[in-house]
């Protein structure tokens, strides 16, 4: 069966400024800031949370269904999805908008200035979660606000287990909205900063958050690994040491692809989170969110080496 990934399909425009922002920004002039950075190096990558998670699932051999709204400039991305064999059955085309785009400029100190244009993404509420029994699992990743609210209710009404992964969309929601989104979900996945934001907005303790989740809570801590919490207790998921650090963009999406793959197959959640950790490590060793490829035999062998047990079938 399929895994429905509600979120964005986007182009990531990555520019490298071969100097330091701080050398060109005068602290006493920030009230009238007017700067230009020459960026001789630029890359345009296929991205967006729905696209990145779908790519990871496709590499693992799953059947991903990205659900996203895209614009008039989507043709090249559509060709790539066709080449990968990823269905576009739930990709809504709106030619009155551009596809979502991120413009990220990085300096020599790895500081970043990012501008994000949502474009057609804000139309994704026009997509509806299918109820024909073809979808086994789902995830709500960063998207237009109304789409995230609607798809959450639709997953619950259809009885489809799903992950709520608010990510950078978290600031859009108030405490009551977050309580409802978490109550509808089976799993909540956040990084440590996002978890603190949820606590501040909802007033919850971890126990109170877990009480509303059928599965559990995963809090990631970057290179320090992640923590999996359920009603039965806690488990520490170690970070897998990468072969090299090339590009962190999309590591969280790769983690979620591994997690979804395991949960859809009925694995113990610890094993699913371990696969997520391994996927994140593989991704960070490659440039671009979808710049890695998997050999499943190598993946299985590495899983056993890293975690001391065989990867479930």
PDB file of C-alpha atoms in Angstrom:
ATOM      1  CA  UNK A   1       0.000   0.000   0.000  1.00  0.00           C
ATOM      2  CA  UNK A   2       0.968   3.639  -0.357  1.00  0.00           C
ATOM      3  CA  UNK A   3       2.280   6.294   2.023  1.00  0.00           C
ATOM      4  CA  UNK A   4       0.715   9.728   1.517  1.00  0.00           C
ATOM      5  CA  UNK A   5       3.098  12.645   2.086  1.00  0.00           C
ATOM      6  CA  UNK A   6       1.279  15.952   2.521  1.00  0.00           C
ATOM      7  CA  UNK A   7       3.634  18.888   2.135  1.00  0.00           C
ATOM      8  CA  UNK A   8       5.582  20.930  -0.374  1.00  0.00           C
ATOM      9  CA  UNK A   9       7.308  20.298  -3.654  1.00  0.00           C
ATOM     10  CA  UNK A  10       9.778  23.133  -4.088  1.00  0.00           C
ATOM     11  CA  UNK A  11      12.894  24.325  -5.852  1.00  0.00           C
ATOM     12  CA  UNK A  12      15.847  25.109  -3.583  1.00  0.00           C
ATOM     13  CA  UNK A  13      18.113  27.827  -4.987  1.00  0.00           C
ATOM     14  CA  UNK A  14      21.402  27.584  -3.090  1.00  0.00           C
ATOM     15  CA  UNK A  15      23.900  30.430  -3.446  1.00  0.00           C
ATOM     16  CA  UNK A  16      27.360  30.602  -1.894  1.00  0.00           C
ATOM     17  CA  UNK A  17      28.792  33.971  -0.855  1.00  0.00           C
ATOM     18  CA  UNK A  18      32.600  33.467  -0.725  1.00  0.00           C
ATOM     19  CA  UNK A  19      33.022  35.994   2.090  1.00  0.00           C
ATOM     20  CA  UNK A  20      31.379  36.727   5.475  1.00  0.00           C
ATOM     21  CA  UNK A  21      28.106  38.584   5.905  1.00  0.00           C
ATOM     22  CA  UNK A  22      29.429  40.311   9.022  1.00  0.00           C
ATOM     23  CA  UNK A  23      32.126  42.077   6.985  1.00  0.00           C
ATOM     24  CA  UNK A  24      29.455  43.742   4.835  1.00  0.00           C
ATOM     25  CA  UNK A  25      26.752  44.591   7.364  1.00  0.00           C
ATOM     26  CA  UNK A  26      27.335  47.629   9.567  1.00  0.00           C
ATOM     27  CA  UNK A  27      25.714  47.058  12.982  1.00  0.00           C
ATOM     28  CA  UNK A  28      24.786  50.735  13.403  1.00  0.00           C
ATOM     29  CA  UNK A  29      23.057  50.833   9.996  1.00  0.00           C
ATOM     30  CA  UNK A  30      20.696  47.870  10.295  1.00  0.00           C
ATOM     31  CA  UNK A  31      17.715  50.236  10.486  1.00  0.00           C
ATOM     32  CA  UNK A  32      18.424  51.194   6.853  1.00  0.00           C
ATOM     33  CA  UNK A  33      19.936  47.991   5.534  1.00  0.00           C
ATOM     34  CA  UNK A  34      20.743  47.963   1.810  1.00  0.00           C
ATOM     35  CA  UNK A  35      23.290  45.325   0.842  1.00  0.00           C
ATOM     36  CA  UNK A  36      24.050  43.186  -2.204  1.00  0.00           C
ATOM     37  CA  UNK A  37      26.105  39.997  -2.204  1.00  0.00           C
ATOM     38  CA  UNK A  38      27.855  38.709  -5.314  1.00  0.00           C
ATOM     39  CA  UNK A  39      27.294  34.931  -5.416  1.00  0.00           C
ATOM     40  CA  UNK A  40      29.387  33.339  -8.179  1.00  0.00           C
ATOM     41  CA  UNK A  41      28.296  29.825  -7.137  1.00  0.00           C
ATOM     42  CA  UNK A  42      24.645  28.774  -7.393  1.00  0.00           C
ATOM     43  CA  UNK A  43      22.826  25.444  -7.476  1.00  0.00           C
ATOM     44  CA  UNK A  44      19.144  24.732  -8.084  1.00  0.00           C
ATOM     45  CA  UNK A  45      17.957  21.558  -6.391  1.00  0.00           C
ATOM     46  CA  UNK A  46      14.733  19.603  -6.274  1.00  0.00           C
ATOM     47  CA  UNK A  47      13.336  19.905  -2.768  1.00  0.00           C
ATOM     48  CA  UNK A  48      10.328  20.520  -0.572  1.00  0.00           C
ATOM     49  CA  UNK A  49       9.485  18.240   2.352  1.00  0.00           C
ATOM     50  CA  UNK A  50       6.987  16.133   0.390  1.00  0.00           C
ATOM     51  CA  UNK A  51       9.457  15.687  -2.449  1.00  0.00           C
ATOM     52  CA  UNK A  52      12.375  14.840  -0.178  1.00  0.00           C
ATOM     53  CA  UNK A  53      10.438  12.335   1.929  1.00  0.00           C
ATOM     54  CA  UNK A  54       8.934  10.736  -1.177  1.00  0.00           C
ATOM     55  CA  UNK A  55      12.421  10.415  -2.665  1.00  0.00           C
ATOM     56  CA  UNK A  56      13.737   8.648   0.446  1.00  0.00           C
ATOM     57  CA  UNK A  57      10.789   6.257   0.506  1.00  0.00           C
ATOM     58  CA  UNK A  58      11.205   5.498  -3.190  1.00  0.00           C
ATOM     59  CA  UNK A  59      14.889   4.704  -2.607  1.00  0.00           C
ATOM     60  CA  UNK A  60      13.850   2.277   0.154  1.00  0.00           C
ATOM     61  CA  UNK A  61      11.416   0.504  -2.166  1.00  0.00           C
ATOM     62  CA  UNK A  62       8.181   1.916  -0.759  1.00  0.00           C
ATOM     63  CA  UNK A  63       5.281   3.451  -2.700  1.00  0.00           C
ATOM     64  CA  UNK A  64       5.165   7.174  -1.874  1.00  0.00           C
ATOM     65  CA  UNK A  65       2.335   9.485  -2.895  1.00  0.00           C
ATOM     66  CA  UNK A  66       3.321  13.153  -2.553  1.00  0.00           C
ATOM     67  CA  UNK A  67       0.319  15.422  -2.052  1.00  0.00           C
ATOM     68  CA  UNK A  68       1.269  18.974  -2.998  1.00  0.00           C
ATOM     69  CA  UNK A  69       0.202  22.015  -4.998  1.00  0.00           C
ATOM     70  CA  UNK A  70       2.642  23.274  -7.644  1.00  0.00           C
ATOM     71  CA  UNK A  71       2.846  26.080 -10.168  1.00  0.00           C
ATOM     72  CA  UNK A  72       3.359  26.834 -13.844  1.00  0.00           C
ATOM     73  CA  UNK A  73       7.124  26.223 -13.628  1.00  0.00           C
ATOM     74  CA  UNK A  74       6.848  22.623 -12.397  1.00  0.00           C
ATOM     75  CA  UNK A  75       7.598  20.833 -15.684  1.00  0.00           C
ATOM     76  CA  UNK A  76      11.196  19.869 -14.933  1.00  0.00           C
ATOM     77  CA  UNK A  77      10.321  18.582 -11.467  1.00  0.00           C
ATOM     78  CA  UNK A  78       7.412  16.622 -12.976  1.00  0.00           C
ATOM     79  CA  UNK A  79       9.824  14.998 -15.416  1.00  0.00           C
ATOM     80  CA  UNK A  80      12.079  13.998 -12.525  1.00  0.00           C
ATOM     81  CA  UNK A  81       9.202  12.395 -10.619  1.00  0.00           C
ATOM     82  CA  UNK A  82       8.297  10.466 -13.769  1.00  0.00           C
ATOM     83  CA  UNK A  83      11.907   9.316 -14.120  1.00  0.00           C
ATOM     84  CA  UNK A  84      11.883   8.105 -10.514  1.00  0.00           C
ATOM     85  CA  UNK A  85       8.525   6.380 -10.893  1.00  0.00           C
ATOM     86  CA  UNK A  86       6.890   8.527  -8.199  1.00  0.00           C
ATOM     87  CA  UNK A  87       3.163   9.045  -8.744  1.00  0.00           C
ATOM     88  CA  UNK A  88       1.789  12.549  -9.309  1.00  0.00           C
ATOM     89  CA  UNK A  89      -1.819  11.491  -8.724  1.00  0.00           C
ATOM     90  CA  UNK A  90      -2.126  14.000  -5.875  1.00  0.00           C
ATOM     91  CA  UNK A  91       0.040  16.796  -7.297  1.00  0.00           C
ATOM     92  CA  UNK A  92      -2.285  19.724  -7.961  1.00  0.00           C
ATOM     93  CA  UNK A  93      -1.190  22.107 -10.740  1.00  0.00           C
ATOM     94  CA  UNK A  94      -2.130  25.791 -10.451  1.00  0.00           C
ATOM     95  CA  UNK A  95      -0.694  27.767 -13.365  1.00  0.00           C
ATOM     96  CA  UNK A  96      -1.597  31.091 -11.755  1.00  0.00           C
ATOM     97  CA  UNK A  97       1.298  30.669  -9.294  1.00  0.00           C
ATOM     98  CA  UNK A  98       4.946  29.677  -9.183  1.00  0.00           C
ATOM     99  CA  UNK A  99       6.018  26.450  -7.521  1.00  0.00           C
ATOM    100  CA  UNK A 100       7.259  27.074  -3.964  1.00  0.00           C
ATOM    101  CA  UNK A 101      10.862  28.308  -3.949  1.00  0.00           C
ATOM    102  CA  UNK A 102      13.558  28.767  -1.324  1.00  0.00           C
ATOM    103  CA  UNK A 103      16.457  31.173  -1.904  1.00  0.00           C
ATOM    104  CA  UNK A 104      19.304  30.391   0.470  1.00  0.00           C
ATOM    105  CA  UNK A 105      22.579  32.314   0.589  1.00  0.00           C
ATOM    106  CA  UNK A 106      25.378  30.853   2.716  1.00  0.00           C
ATOM    107  CA  UNK A 107      28.620  32.594   3.703  1.00  0.00           C
ATOM    108  CA  UNK A 108      32.031  31.206   4.720  1.00  0.00           C
ATOM    109  CA  UNK A 109      30.902  30.847   8.355  1.00  0.00           C
ATOM    110  CA  UNK A 110      27.864  28.778   7.279  1.00  0.00           C
ATOM    111  CA  UNK A 111      25.539  31.626   8.220  1.00  0.00           C
ATOM    112  CA  UNK A 112      22.439  31.642   6.043  1.00  0.00           C
ATOM    113  CA  UNK A 113      20.007  34.230   4.748  1.00  0.00           C
ATOM    114  CA  UNK A 114      16.856  32.531   3.457  1.00  0.00           C
ATOM    115  CA  UNK A 115      13.802  33.818   1.626  1.00  0.00           C
ATOM    116  CA  UNK A 116      10.897  31.439   0.971  1.00  0.00           C
ATOM    117  CA  UNK A 117       8.106  32.045  -1.537  1.00  0.00           C
ATOM    118  CA  UNK A 118       5.179  29.632  -0.922  1.00  0.00           C
ATOM    119  CA  UNK A 119       3.540  30.226  -4.292  1.00  0.00           C
ATOM    120  CA  UNK A 120       1.129  27.442  -5.212  1.00  0.00           C
ATOM    121  CA  UNK A 121       1.827  25.625  -1.941  1.00  0.00           C
ATOM    122  CA  UNK A 122      -0.896  27.698  -0.274  1.00  0.00           C
ATOM    123  CA  UNK A 123      -3.450  26.007  -2.547  1.00  0.00           C
ATOM    124  CA  UNK A 124      -2.816  22.490  -1.241  1.00  0.00           C
ATOM    125  CA  UNK A 125      -5.955  22.564   0.898  1.00  0.00           C
ATOM    126  CA  UNK A 126      -7.780  21.895  -2.390  1.00  0.00           C
ATOM    127  CA  UNK A 127      -6.316  18.377  -2.286  1.00  0.00           C
ATOM    128  CA  UNK A 128      -8.259  15.804  -0.256  1.00  0.00           C
ATOM    129  CA  UNK A 129      -6.894  12.725   1.531  1.00  0.00           C
ATOM    130  CA  UNK A 130      -8.220   9.627  -0.311  1.00  0.00           C
ATOM    131  CA  UNK A 131     -10.510   7.239   1.533  1.00  0.00           C
ATOM    132  CA  UNK A 132     -10.481   4.351  -0.958  1.00  0.00           C
ATOM    133  CA  UNK A 133      -8.192   2.138   1.145  1.00  0.00           C
ATOM    134  CA  UNK A 134      -5.075   2.650  -0.981  1.00  0.00           C
ATOM    135  CA  UNK A 135      -3.203   4.664   1.674  1.00  0.00           C
ATOM    136  CA  UNK A 136      -1.744   2.782   4.646  1.00  0.00           C
ATOM    137  CA  UNK A 137       0.133   5.612   6.363  1.00  0.00           C
ATOM    138  CA  UNK A 138       0.638   9.323   6.000  1.00  0.00           C
ATOM    139  CA  UNK A 139       2.534  12.354   7.197  1.00  0.00           C
ATOM    140  CA  UNK A 140       1.647  16.028   7.503  1.00  0.00           C
ATOM    141  CA  UNK A 141       4.838  17.983   6.841  1.00  0.00           C
ATOM    142  CA  UNK A 142       5.253  21.778   6.466  1.00  0.00           C
ATOM    143  CA  UNK A 143       2.666  23.098   4.030  1.00  0.00           C
ATOM    144  CA  UNK A 144       0.022  25.811   3.740  1.00  0.00           C
ATOM    145  CA  UNK A 145      -1.697  26.286   7.098  1.00  0.00           C
ATOM    146  CA  UNK A 146      -5.209  25.415   5.929  1.00  0.00           C
ATOM    147  CA  UNK A 147      -3.917  22.319   4.140  1.00  0.00           C
ATOM    148  CA  UNK A 148      -2.243  21.074   7.335  1.00  0.00           C
ATOM    149  CA  UNK A 149      -5.408  21.608   9.371  1.00  0.00           C
ATOM    150  CA  UNK A 150      -7.691  20.029   6.765  1.00  0.00           C
ATOM    151  CA  UNK A 151      -5.481  17.034   6.013  1.00  0.00           C
ATOM    152  CA  UNK A 152      -5.084  16.340   9.729  1.00  0.00           C
ATOM    153  CA  UNK A 153      -8.868  16.100  10.122  1.00  0.00           C
ATOM    154  CA  UNK A 154      -9.151  14.028   6.946  1.00  0.00           C
ATOM    155  CA  UNK A 155      -6.531  11.510   8.092  1.00  0.00           C
ATOM    156  CA  UNK A 156      -8.371  11.117  11.388  1.00  0.00           C
ATOM    157  CA  UNK A 157     -11.790  10.738   9.732  1.00  0.00           C
ATOM    158  CA  UNK A 158     -10.396   8.129   7.326  1.00  0.00           C
ATOM    159  CA  UNK A 159      -8.715   6.202  10.146  1.00  0.00           C
ATOM    160  CA  UNK A 160      -5.302   6.502   8.466  1.00  0.00           C
ATOM    161  CA  UNK A 161      -2.397   6.527  10.943  1.00  0.00           C
ATOM    162  CA  UNK A 162      -0.077   9.457  10.393  1.00  0.00           C
ATOM    163  CA  UNK A 163       2.813  11.552  11.657  1.00  0.00           C
ATOM    164  CA  UNK A 164       2.464  15.239  12.435  1.00  0.00           C
ATOM    165  CA  UNK A 165       5.749  16.945  11.542  1.00  0.00           C
ATOM    166  CA  UNK A 166       5.213  20.732  11.855  1.00  0.00           C
ATOM    167  CA  UNK A 167       8.808  21.815  11.176  1.00  0.00           C
ATOM    168  CA  UNK A 168       9.219  25.390  10.011  1.00  0.00           C
ATOM    169  CA  UNK A 169       5.425  25.772   9.787  1.00  0.00           C
ATOM    170  CA  UNK A 170       5.122  25.595  13.582  1.00  0.00           C
ATOM    171  CA  UNK A 171       4.946  29.391  14.181  1.00  0.00           C
ATOM    172  CA  UNK A 172       1.714  29.569  12.149  1.00  0.00           C
ATOM    173  CA  UNK A 173      -0.293  27.683  14.785  1.00  0.00           C
ATOM    174  CA  UNK A 174      -1.619  28.738  18.159  1.00  0.00           C
ATOM    175  CA  UNK A 175      -1.850  26.471  21.179  1.00  0.00           C
ATOM    176  CA  UNK A 176      -5.399  25.251  20.527  1.00  0.00           C
ATOM    177  CA  UNK A 177      -4.599  24.420  16.904  1.00  0.00           C
ATOM    178  CA  UNK A 178      -1.501  22.488  17.918  1.00  0.00           C
ATOM    179  CA  UNK A 179      -3.448  20.514  20.516  1.00  0.00           C
ATOM    180  CA  UNK A 180      -5.924  19.475  17.840  1.00  0.00           C
ATOM    181  CA  UNK A 181      -3.243  18.536  15.296  1.00  0.00           C
ATOM    182  CA  UNK A 182      -1.378  16.411  17.839  1.00  0.00           C
ATOM    183  CA  UNK A 183      -4.601  14.764  19.090  1.00  0.00           C
ATOM    184  CA  UNK A 184      -5.404  13.671  15.520  1.00  0.00           C
ATOM    185  CA  UNK A 185      -1.944  12.166  14.934  1.00  0.00           C
ATOM    186  CA  UNK A 186      -0.340   8.885  15.898  1.00  0.00           C
ATOM    187  CA  UNK A 187       3.187  10.289  16.077  1.00  0.00           C
ATOM    188  CA  UNK A 188       4.704  13.737  16.594  1.00  0.00           C
ATOM    189  CA  UNK A 189       8.210  14.379  15.229  1.00  0.00           C
ATOM    190  CA  UNK A 190      10.075  17.574  16.118  1.00  0.00           C
ATOM    191  CA  UNK A 191      13.578  18.790  16.816  1.00  0.00           C
ATOM    192  CA  UNK A 192      14.477  19.973  20.302  1.00  0.00           C
ATOM    193  CA  UNK A 193      13.826  23.652  19.518  1.00  0.00           C
ATOM    194  CA  UNK A 194      10.442  22.882  17.976  1.00  0.00           C
ATOM    195  CA  UNK A 195       9.497  20.830  21.023  1.00  0.00           C
ATOM    196  CA  UNK A 196      10.219  23.778  23.296  1.00  0.00           C
ATOM    197  CA  UNK A 197       8.031  25.971  21.059  1.00  0.00           C
ATOM    198  CA  UNK A 198       5.169  23.463  21.351  1.00  0.00           C
ATOM    199  CA  UNK A 199       5.564  23.363  25.136  1.00  0.00           C
ATOM    200  CA  UNK A 200       5.447  27.157  25.279  1.00  0.00           C
ATOM    201  CA  UNK A 201       2.349  27.398  23.062  1.00  0.00           C
ATOM    202  CA  UNK A 202       0.356  24.532  24.594  1.00  0.00           C
ATOM    203  CA  UNK A 203       1.587  24.542  28.184  1.00  0.00           C
ATOM    204  CA  UNK A 204       2.017  20.770  27.906  1.00  0.00           C
ATOM    205  CA  UNK A 205       4.426  18.505  29.695  1.00  0.00           C
ATOM    206  CA  UNK A 206       5.793  15.550  27.745  1.00  0.00           C
ATOM    207  CA  UNK A 207       3.360  13.295  29.569  1.00  0.00           C
ATOM    208  CA  UNK A 208       0.409  15.431  28.528  1.00  0.00           C
ATOM    209  CA  UNK A 209       1.545  15.404  24.896  1.00  0.00           C
ATOM    210  CA  UNK A 210       1.992  11.629  24.947  1.00  0.00           C
ATOM    211  CA  UNK A 211      -1.483  11.164  26.394  1.00  0.00           C
ATOM    212  CA  UNK A 212      -2.950  12.451  23.130  1.00  0.00           C
ATOM    213  CA  UNK A 213      -0.769  10.351  20.811  1.00  0.00           C
ATOM    214  CA  UNK A 214      -1.569   6.791  19.784  1.00  0.00           C
ATOM    215  CA  UNK A 215       2.075   6.077  18.949  1.00  0.00           C
ATOM    216  CA  UNK A 216       4.520   8.464  20.533  1.00  0.00           C
ATOM    217  CA  UNK A 217       6.869  11.413  20.292  1.00  0.00           C
ATOM    218  CA  UNK A 218      10.279  11.664  18.637  1.00  0.00           C
ATOM    219  CA  UNK A 219      12.569  14.575  19.483  1.00  0.00           C
ATOM    220  CA  UNK A 220      15.711  14.876  17.368  1.00  0.00           C
ATOM    221  CA  UNK A 221      18.928  16.441  18.671  1.00  0.00           C
ATOM    222  CA  UNK A 222      21.085  16.661  15.553  1.00  0.00           C
ATOM    223  CA  UNK A 223      24.458  14.994  15.987  1.00  0.00           C
ATOM    224  CA  UNK A 224      23.488  13.869  19.486  1.00  0.00           C
ATOM    225  CA  UNK A 225      20.849  11.482  18.170  1.00  0.00           C
ATOM    226  CA  UNK A 226      17.146  11.411  18.980  1.00  0.00           C
ATOM    227  CA  UNK A 227      14.823  10.337  21.757  1.00  0.00           C
ATOM    228  CA  UNK A 228      11.750   8.182  21.232  1.00  0.00           C
ATOM    229  CA  UNK A 229       9.040   8.478  23.866  1.00  0.00           C
ATOM    230  CA  UNK A 230       5.915   6.336  24.184  1.00  0.00           C
ATOM    231  CA  UNK A 231       3.519   5.466  26.988  1.00  0.00           C
ATOM    232  CA  UNK A 232       5.769   2.462  27.695  1.00  0.00           C
ATOM    233  CA  UNK A 233       8.954   4.490  28.239  1.00  0.00           C
ATOM    234  CA  UNK A 234      11.860   6.147  26.471  1.00  0.00           C
ATOM    235  CA  UNK A 235      14.564   4.969  24.087  1.00  0.00           C
ATOM    236  CA  UNK A 236      17.698   6.780  22.952  1.00  0.00           C
ATOM    237  CA  UNK A 237      18.332   6.493  19.217  1.00  0.00           C
ATOM    238  CA  UNK A 238      22.018   7.090  18.493  1.00  0.00           C
ATOM    239  CA  UNK A 239      23.157   9.316  15.671  1.00  0.00           C
ATOM    240  CA  UNK A 240      25.030   7.418  12.975  1.00  0.00           C
ATOM    241  CA  UNK A 241      28.430   8.891  12.225  1.00  0.00           C
ATOM    242  CA  UNK A 242      28.392  10.054   8.582  1.00  0.00           C
ATOM    243  CA  UNK A 243      31.130   9.233   6.119  1.00  0.00           C
ATOM    244  CA  UNK A 244      31.545  12.989   5.660  1.00  0.00           C
ATOM    245  CA  UNK A 245      29.548  16.158   6.200  1.00  0.00           C
ATOM    246  CA  UNK A 246      28.617  17.641   2.830  1.00  0.00           C
ATOM    247  CA  UNK A 247      25.179  19.222   3.168  1.00  0.00           C
ATOM    248  CA  UNK A 248      22.639  19.012   6.026  1.00  0.00           C
ATOM    249  CA  UNK A 249      19.711  20.173   3.865  1.00  0.00           C
ATOM    250  CA  UNK A 250      17.041  17.476   3.851  1.00  0.00           C
ATOM    251  CA  UNK A 251      18.501  15.325   6.640  1.00  0.00           C
ATOM    252  CA  UNK A 252      15.308  15.592   8.682  1.00  0.00           C
ATOM    253  CA  UNK A 253      13.263  14.537   5.669  1.00  0.00           C
ATOM    254  CA  UNK A 254      15.504  11.502   5.107  1.00  0.00           C
ATOM    255  CA  UNK A 255      15.036  10.580   8.791  1.00  0.00           C
ATOM    256  CA  UNK A 256      11.267  10.768   8.390  1.00  0.00           C
ATOM    257  CA  UNK A 257      11.388   8.613   5.260  1.00  0.00           C
ATOM    258  CA  UNK A 258      13.161   5.876   7.227  1.00  0.00           C
ATOM    259  CA  UNK A 259      10.766   6.232  10.142  1.00  0.00           C
ATOM    260  CA  UNK A 260       7.687   6.033   7.898  1.00  0.00           C
ATOM    261  CA  UNK A 261       9.086   3.044   6.030  1.00  0.00           C
ATOM    262  CA  UNK A 262       9.449   1.080   9.266  1.00  0.00           C
ATOM    263  CA  UNK A 263       6.145   2.141  10.807  1.00  0.00           C
ATOM    264  CA  UNK A 264       4.203   1.264   7.649  1.00  0.00           C
ATOM    265  CA  UNK A 265       5.721  -2.225   7.784  1.00  0.00           C
ATOM    266  CA  UNK A 266       4.807  -2.725  11.414  1.00  0.00           C
ATOM    267  CA  UNK A 267       8.338  -2.595  12.800  1.00  0.00           C
ATOM    268  CA  UNK A 268       9.092  -1.882  16.410  1.00  0.00           C
ATOM    269  CA  UNK A 269       9.261   1.953  16.542  1.00  0.00           C
ATOM    270  CA  UNK A 270      12.837   1.784  17.840  1.00  0.00           C
ATOM    271  CA  UNK A 271      13.904  -0.062  14.683  1.00  0.00           C
ATOM    272  CA  UNK A 272      12.011   2.423  12.504  1.00  0.00           C
ATOM    273  CA  UNK A 273      13.722   5.367  14.238  1.00  0.00           C
ATOM    274  CA  UNK A 274      17.101   3.668  13.847  1.00  0.00           C
ATOM    275  CA  UNK A 275      16.539   3.420  10.109  1.00  0.00           C
ATOM    276  CA  UNK A 276      15.628   7.108  10.181  1.00  0.00           C
ATOM    277  CA  UNK A 277      18.915   7.906  11.912  1.00  0.00           C
ATOM    278  CA  UNK A 278      20.850   5.902   9.320  1.00  0.00           C
ATOM    279  CA  UNK A 279      19.034   7.607   6.456  1.00  0.00           C
ATOM    280  CA  UNK A 280      19.875  11.034   7.878  1.00  0.00           C
ATOM    281  CA  UNK A 281      23.535  10.056   8.093  1.00  0.00           C
ATOM    282  CA  UNK A 282      23.590   8.883   4.486  1.00  0.00           C
ATOM    283  CA  UNK A 283      21.917  12.094   3.313  1.00  0.00           C
ATOM    284  CA  UNK A 284      24.328  14.461   5.097  1.00  0.00           C
ATOM    285  CA  UNK A 285      27.250  12.885   3.234  1.00  0.00           C
ATOM    286  CA  UNK A 286      25.805  14.057  -0.097  1.00  0.00           C
ATOM    287  CA  UNK A 287      24.971  17.426  -1.598  1.00  0.00           C
ATOM    288  CA  UNK A 288      21.335  18.369  -2.275  1.00  0.00           C
ATOM    289  CA  UNK A 289      18.260  17.004  -0.470  1.00  0.00           C
ATOM    290  CA  UNK A 290      17.790  14.302  -3.113  1.00  0.00           C
ATOM    291  CA  UNK A 291      21.440  13.826  -4.024  1.00  0.00           C
ATOM    292  CA  UNK A 292      21.987  10.388  -2.496  1.00  0.00           C
ATOM    293  CA  UNK A 293      21.103   6.904  -3.712  1.00  0.00           C
ATOM    294  CA  UNK A 294      20.732   3.668  -1.792  1.00  0.00           C
ATOM    295  CA  UNK A 295      21.996   0.153  -2.331  1.00  0.00           C
ATOM    296  CA  UNK A 296      19.620  -1.894  -0.195  1.00  0.00           C
ATOM    297  CA  UNK A 297      22.181  -4.638   0.443  1.00  0.00           C
ATOM    298  CA  UNK A 298      24.693  -2.069   1.703  1.00  0.00           C
ATOM    299  CA  UNK A 299      21.968  -0.389   3.766  1.00  0.00           C
ATOM    300  CA  UNK A 300      21.051  -3.673   5.464  1.00  0.00           C
ATOM    301  CA  UNK A 301      24.681  -4.452   6.226  1.00  0.00           C
ATOM    302  CA  UNK A 302      25.350  -0.988   7.624  1.00  0.00           C
ATOM    303  CA  UNK A 303      22.234  -1.128   9.802  1.00  0.00           C
ATOM    304  CA  UNK A 304      23.541  -4.318  11.437  1.00  0.00           C
ATOM    305  CA  UNK A 305      26.997  -2.806  11.896  1.00  0.00           C
ATOM    306  CA  UNK A 306      25.667   0.392  13.454  1.00  0.00           C
ATOM    307  CA  UNK A 307      23.000  -1.062  15.725  1.00  0.00           C
ATOM    308  CA  UNK A 308      24.190  -4.620  16.421  1.00  0.00           C
ATOM    309  CA  UNK A 309      21.053  -6.327  15.122  1.00  0.00           C
ATOM    310  CA  UNK A 310      19.590  -7.209  11.738  1.00  0.00           C
ATOM    311  CA  UNK A 311      17.309  -4.732  10.025  1.00  0.00           C
ATOM    312  CA  UNK A 312      13.754  -6.100  10.118  1.00  0.00           C
ATOM    313  CA  UNK A 313      12.316  -7.460   6.885  1.00  0.00           C
TER     314      UNK A 313
END
